[in-house]
Short mmCIF file of N, CA and C in Angstrom, two decimals:
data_model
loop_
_atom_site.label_atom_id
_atom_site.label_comp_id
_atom_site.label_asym_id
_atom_site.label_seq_id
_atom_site.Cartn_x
_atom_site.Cartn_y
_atom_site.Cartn_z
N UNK A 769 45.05 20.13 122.95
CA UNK A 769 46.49 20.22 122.86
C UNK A 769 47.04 18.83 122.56
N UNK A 770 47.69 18.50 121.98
CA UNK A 770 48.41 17.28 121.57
C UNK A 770 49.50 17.29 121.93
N UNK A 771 50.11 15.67 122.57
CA UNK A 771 51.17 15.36 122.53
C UNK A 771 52.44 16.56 122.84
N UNK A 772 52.91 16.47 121.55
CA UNK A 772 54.11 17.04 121.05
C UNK A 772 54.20 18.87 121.85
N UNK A 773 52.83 19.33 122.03
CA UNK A 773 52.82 20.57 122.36
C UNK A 773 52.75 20.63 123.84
N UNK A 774 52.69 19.66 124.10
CA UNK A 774 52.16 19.71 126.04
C UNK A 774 53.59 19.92 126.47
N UNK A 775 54.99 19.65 126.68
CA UNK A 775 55.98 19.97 127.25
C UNK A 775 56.60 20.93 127.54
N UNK A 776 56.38 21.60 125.86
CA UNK A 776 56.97 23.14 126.06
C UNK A 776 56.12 23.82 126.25
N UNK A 777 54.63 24.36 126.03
CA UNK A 777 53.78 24.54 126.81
C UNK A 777 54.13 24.97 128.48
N UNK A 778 54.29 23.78 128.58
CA UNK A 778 54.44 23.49 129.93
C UNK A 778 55.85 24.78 130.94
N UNK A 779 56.96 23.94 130.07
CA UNK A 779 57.88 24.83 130.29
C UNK A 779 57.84 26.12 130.21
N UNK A 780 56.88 26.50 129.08
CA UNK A 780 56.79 28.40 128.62
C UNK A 780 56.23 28.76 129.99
N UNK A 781 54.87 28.21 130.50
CA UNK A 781 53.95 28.41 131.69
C UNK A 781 55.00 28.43 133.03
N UNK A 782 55.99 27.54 133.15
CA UNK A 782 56.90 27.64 134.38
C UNK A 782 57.87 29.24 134.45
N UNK A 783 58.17 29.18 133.11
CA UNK A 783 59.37 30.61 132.74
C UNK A 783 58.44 31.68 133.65
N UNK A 784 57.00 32.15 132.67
CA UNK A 784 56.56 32.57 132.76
C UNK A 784 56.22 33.06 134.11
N UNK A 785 55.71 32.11 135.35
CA UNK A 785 55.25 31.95 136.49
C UNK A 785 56.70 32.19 137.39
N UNK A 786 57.82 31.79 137.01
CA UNK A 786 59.26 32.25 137.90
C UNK A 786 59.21 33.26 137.30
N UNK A 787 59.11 34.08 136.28
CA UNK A 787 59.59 35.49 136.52
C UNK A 787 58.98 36.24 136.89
N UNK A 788 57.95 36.00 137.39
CA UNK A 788 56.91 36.68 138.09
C UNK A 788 56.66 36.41 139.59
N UNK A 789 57.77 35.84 140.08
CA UNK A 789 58.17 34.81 141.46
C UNK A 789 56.71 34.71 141.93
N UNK A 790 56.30 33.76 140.86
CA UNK A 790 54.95 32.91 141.49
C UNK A 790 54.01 33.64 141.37
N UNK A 791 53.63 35.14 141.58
CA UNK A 791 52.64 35.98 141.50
C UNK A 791 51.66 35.63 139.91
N UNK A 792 50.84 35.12 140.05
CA UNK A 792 50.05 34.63 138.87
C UNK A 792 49.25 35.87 138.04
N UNK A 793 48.99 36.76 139.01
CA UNK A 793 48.02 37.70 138.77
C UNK A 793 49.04 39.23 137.83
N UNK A 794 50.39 38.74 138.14
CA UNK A 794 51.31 39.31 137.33
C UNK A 794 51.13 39.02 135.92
N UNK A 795 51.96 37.56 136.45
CA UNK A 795 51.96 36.71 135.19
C UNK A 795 51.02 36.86 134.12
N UNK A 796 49.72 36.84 134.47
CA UNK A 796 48.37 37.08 133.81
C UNK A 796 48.35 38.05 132.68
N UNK A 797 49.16 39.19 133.91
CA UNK A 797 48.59 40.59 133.40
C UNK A 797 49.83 40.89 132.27
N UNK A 798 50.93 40.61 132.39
CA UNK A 798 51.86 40.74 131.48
C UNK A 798 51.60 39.91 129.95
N UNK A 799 50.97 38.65 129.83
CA UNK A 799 50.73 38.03 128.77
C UNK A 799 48.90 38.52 128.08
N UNK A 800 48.30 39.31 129.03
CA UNK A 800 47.19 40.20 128.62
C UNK A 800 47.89 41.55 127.51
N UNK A 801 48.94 41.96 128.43
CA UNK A 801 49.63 42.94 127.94
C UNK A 801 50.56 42.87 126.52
N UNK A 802 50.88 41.82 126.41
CA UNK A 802 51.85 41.29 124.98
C UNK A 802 50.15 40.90 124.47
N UNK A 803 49.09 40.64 124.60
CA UNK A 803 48.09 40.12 123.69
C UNK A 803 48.15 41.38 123.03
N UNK A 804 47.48 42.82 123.64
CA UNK A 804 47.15 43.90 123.56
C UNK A 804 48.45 44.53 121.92
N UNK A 805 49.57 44.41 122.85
CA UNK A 805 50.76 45.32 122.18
C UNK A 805 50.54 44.17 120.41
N UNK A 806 50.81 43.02 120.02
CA UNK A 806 50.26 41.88 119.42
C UNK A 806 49.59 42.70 118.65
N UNK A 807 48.15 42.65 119.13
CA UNK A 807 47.00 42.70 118.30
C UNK A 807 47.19 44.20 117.31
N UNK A 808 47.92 45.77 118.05
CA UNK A 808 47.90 46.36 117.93
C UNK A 808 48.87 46.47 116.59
N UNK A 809 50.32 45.89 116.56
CA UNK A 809 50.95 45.18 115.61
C UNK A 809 50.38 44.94 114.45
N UNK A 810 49.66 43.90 114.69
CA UNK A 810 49.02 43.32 113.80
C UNK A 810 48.36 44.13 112.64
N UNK A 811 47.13 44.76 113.54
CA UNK A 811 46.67 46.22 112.53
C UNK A 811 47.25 47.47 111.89
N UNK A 812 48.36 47.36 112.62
CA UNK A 812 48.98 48.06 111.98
C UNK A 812 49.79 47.68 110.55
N UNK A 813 50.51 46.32 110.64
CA UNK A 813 50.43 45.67 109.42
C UNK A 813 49.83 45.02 108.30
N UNK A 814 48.26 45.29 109.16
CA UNK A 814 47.47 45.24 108.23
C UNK A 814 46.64 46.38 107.26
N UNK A 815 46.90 47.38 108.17
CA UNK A 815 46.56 49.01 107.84
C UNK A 815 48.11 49.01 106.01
N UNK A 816 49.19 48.85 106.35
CA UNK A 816 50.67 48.87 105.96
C UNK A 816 50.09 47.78 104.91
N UNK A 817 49.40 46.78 104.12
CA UNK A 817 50.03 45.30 103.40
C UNK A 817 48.95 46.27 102.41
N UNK A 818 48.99 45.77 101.03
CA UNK A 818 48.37 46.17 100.17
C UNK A 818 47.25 44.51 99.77
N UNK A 819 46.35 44.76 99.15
CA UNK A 819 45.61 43.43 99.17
C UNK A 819 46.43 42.18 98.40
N UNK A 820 46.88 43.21 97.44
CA UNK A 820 47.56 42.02 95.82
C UNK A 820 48.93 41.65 97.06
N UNK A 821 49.23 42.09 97.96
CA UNK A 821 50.39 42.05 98.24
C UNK A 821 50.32 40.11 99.18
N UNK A 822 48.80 40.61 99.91
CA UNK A 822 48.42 39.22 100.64
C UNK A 822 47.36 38.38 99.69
N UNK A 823 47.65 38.34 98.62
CA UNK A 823 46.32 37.65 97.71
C UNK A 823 44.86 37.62 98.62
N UNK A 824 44.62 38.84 98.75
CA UNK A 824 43.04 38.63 99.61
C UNK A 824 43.16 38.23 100.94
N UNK A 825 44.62 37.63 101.78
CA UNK A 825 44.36 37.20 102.72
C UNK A 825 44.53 38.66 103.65
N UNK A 826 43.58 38.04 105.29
CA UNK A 826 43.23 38.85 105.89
C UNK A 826 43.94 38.53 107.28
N UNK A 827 44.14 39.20 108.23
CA UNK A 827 44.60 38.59 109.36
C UNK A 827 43.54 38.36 110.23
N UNK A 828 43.51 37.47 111.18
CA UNK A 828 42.38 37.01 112.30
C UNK A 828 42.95 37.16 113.63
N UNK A 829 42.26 38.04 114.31
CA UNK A 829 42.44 38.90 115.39
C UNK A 829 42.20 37.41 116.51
N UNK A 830 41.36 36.99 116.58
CA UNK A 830 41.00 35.81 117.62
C UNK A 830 41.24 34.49 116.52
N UNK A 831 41.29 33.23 117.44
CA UNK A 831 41.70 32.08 117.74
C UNK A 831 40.22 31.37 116.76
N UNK A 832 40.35 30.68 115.77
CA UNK A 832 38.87 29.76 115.55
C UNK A 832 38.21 28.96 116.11
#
């Protein structure tokens, strides 16, 4: 992580953790849950794009 990204980071992780009044295992499970709904998105707009439409590009489900 660099610099520039560590603050808000930071801040997203606090939001996150108060609206879940501290319960982490919430917290967890709700940003498991936006991964899930996300990914599902995703394929679906990828099911929806035509190839010529993304010049060959593909979407990547995980992180490199």
């Amino acid at each position: 992580m660099t610099e520039q990204h560590a603050e808000p980071v930071g801040e997203e992780l606090a939001e996150v953790i108060a609206y879940h009044n501290g319960d982490m295992c919430a917290a967890i499970g709700t940003l498991l849950d936006d991964i899930r709904h996300l990914r599902q998105q995703l394929a679906l707009a990828e099911g929806a794009m035509s190839r010529g439409m993304t010049r060959g590009w593909r979407p990547s489900y995980d992180r490199d």
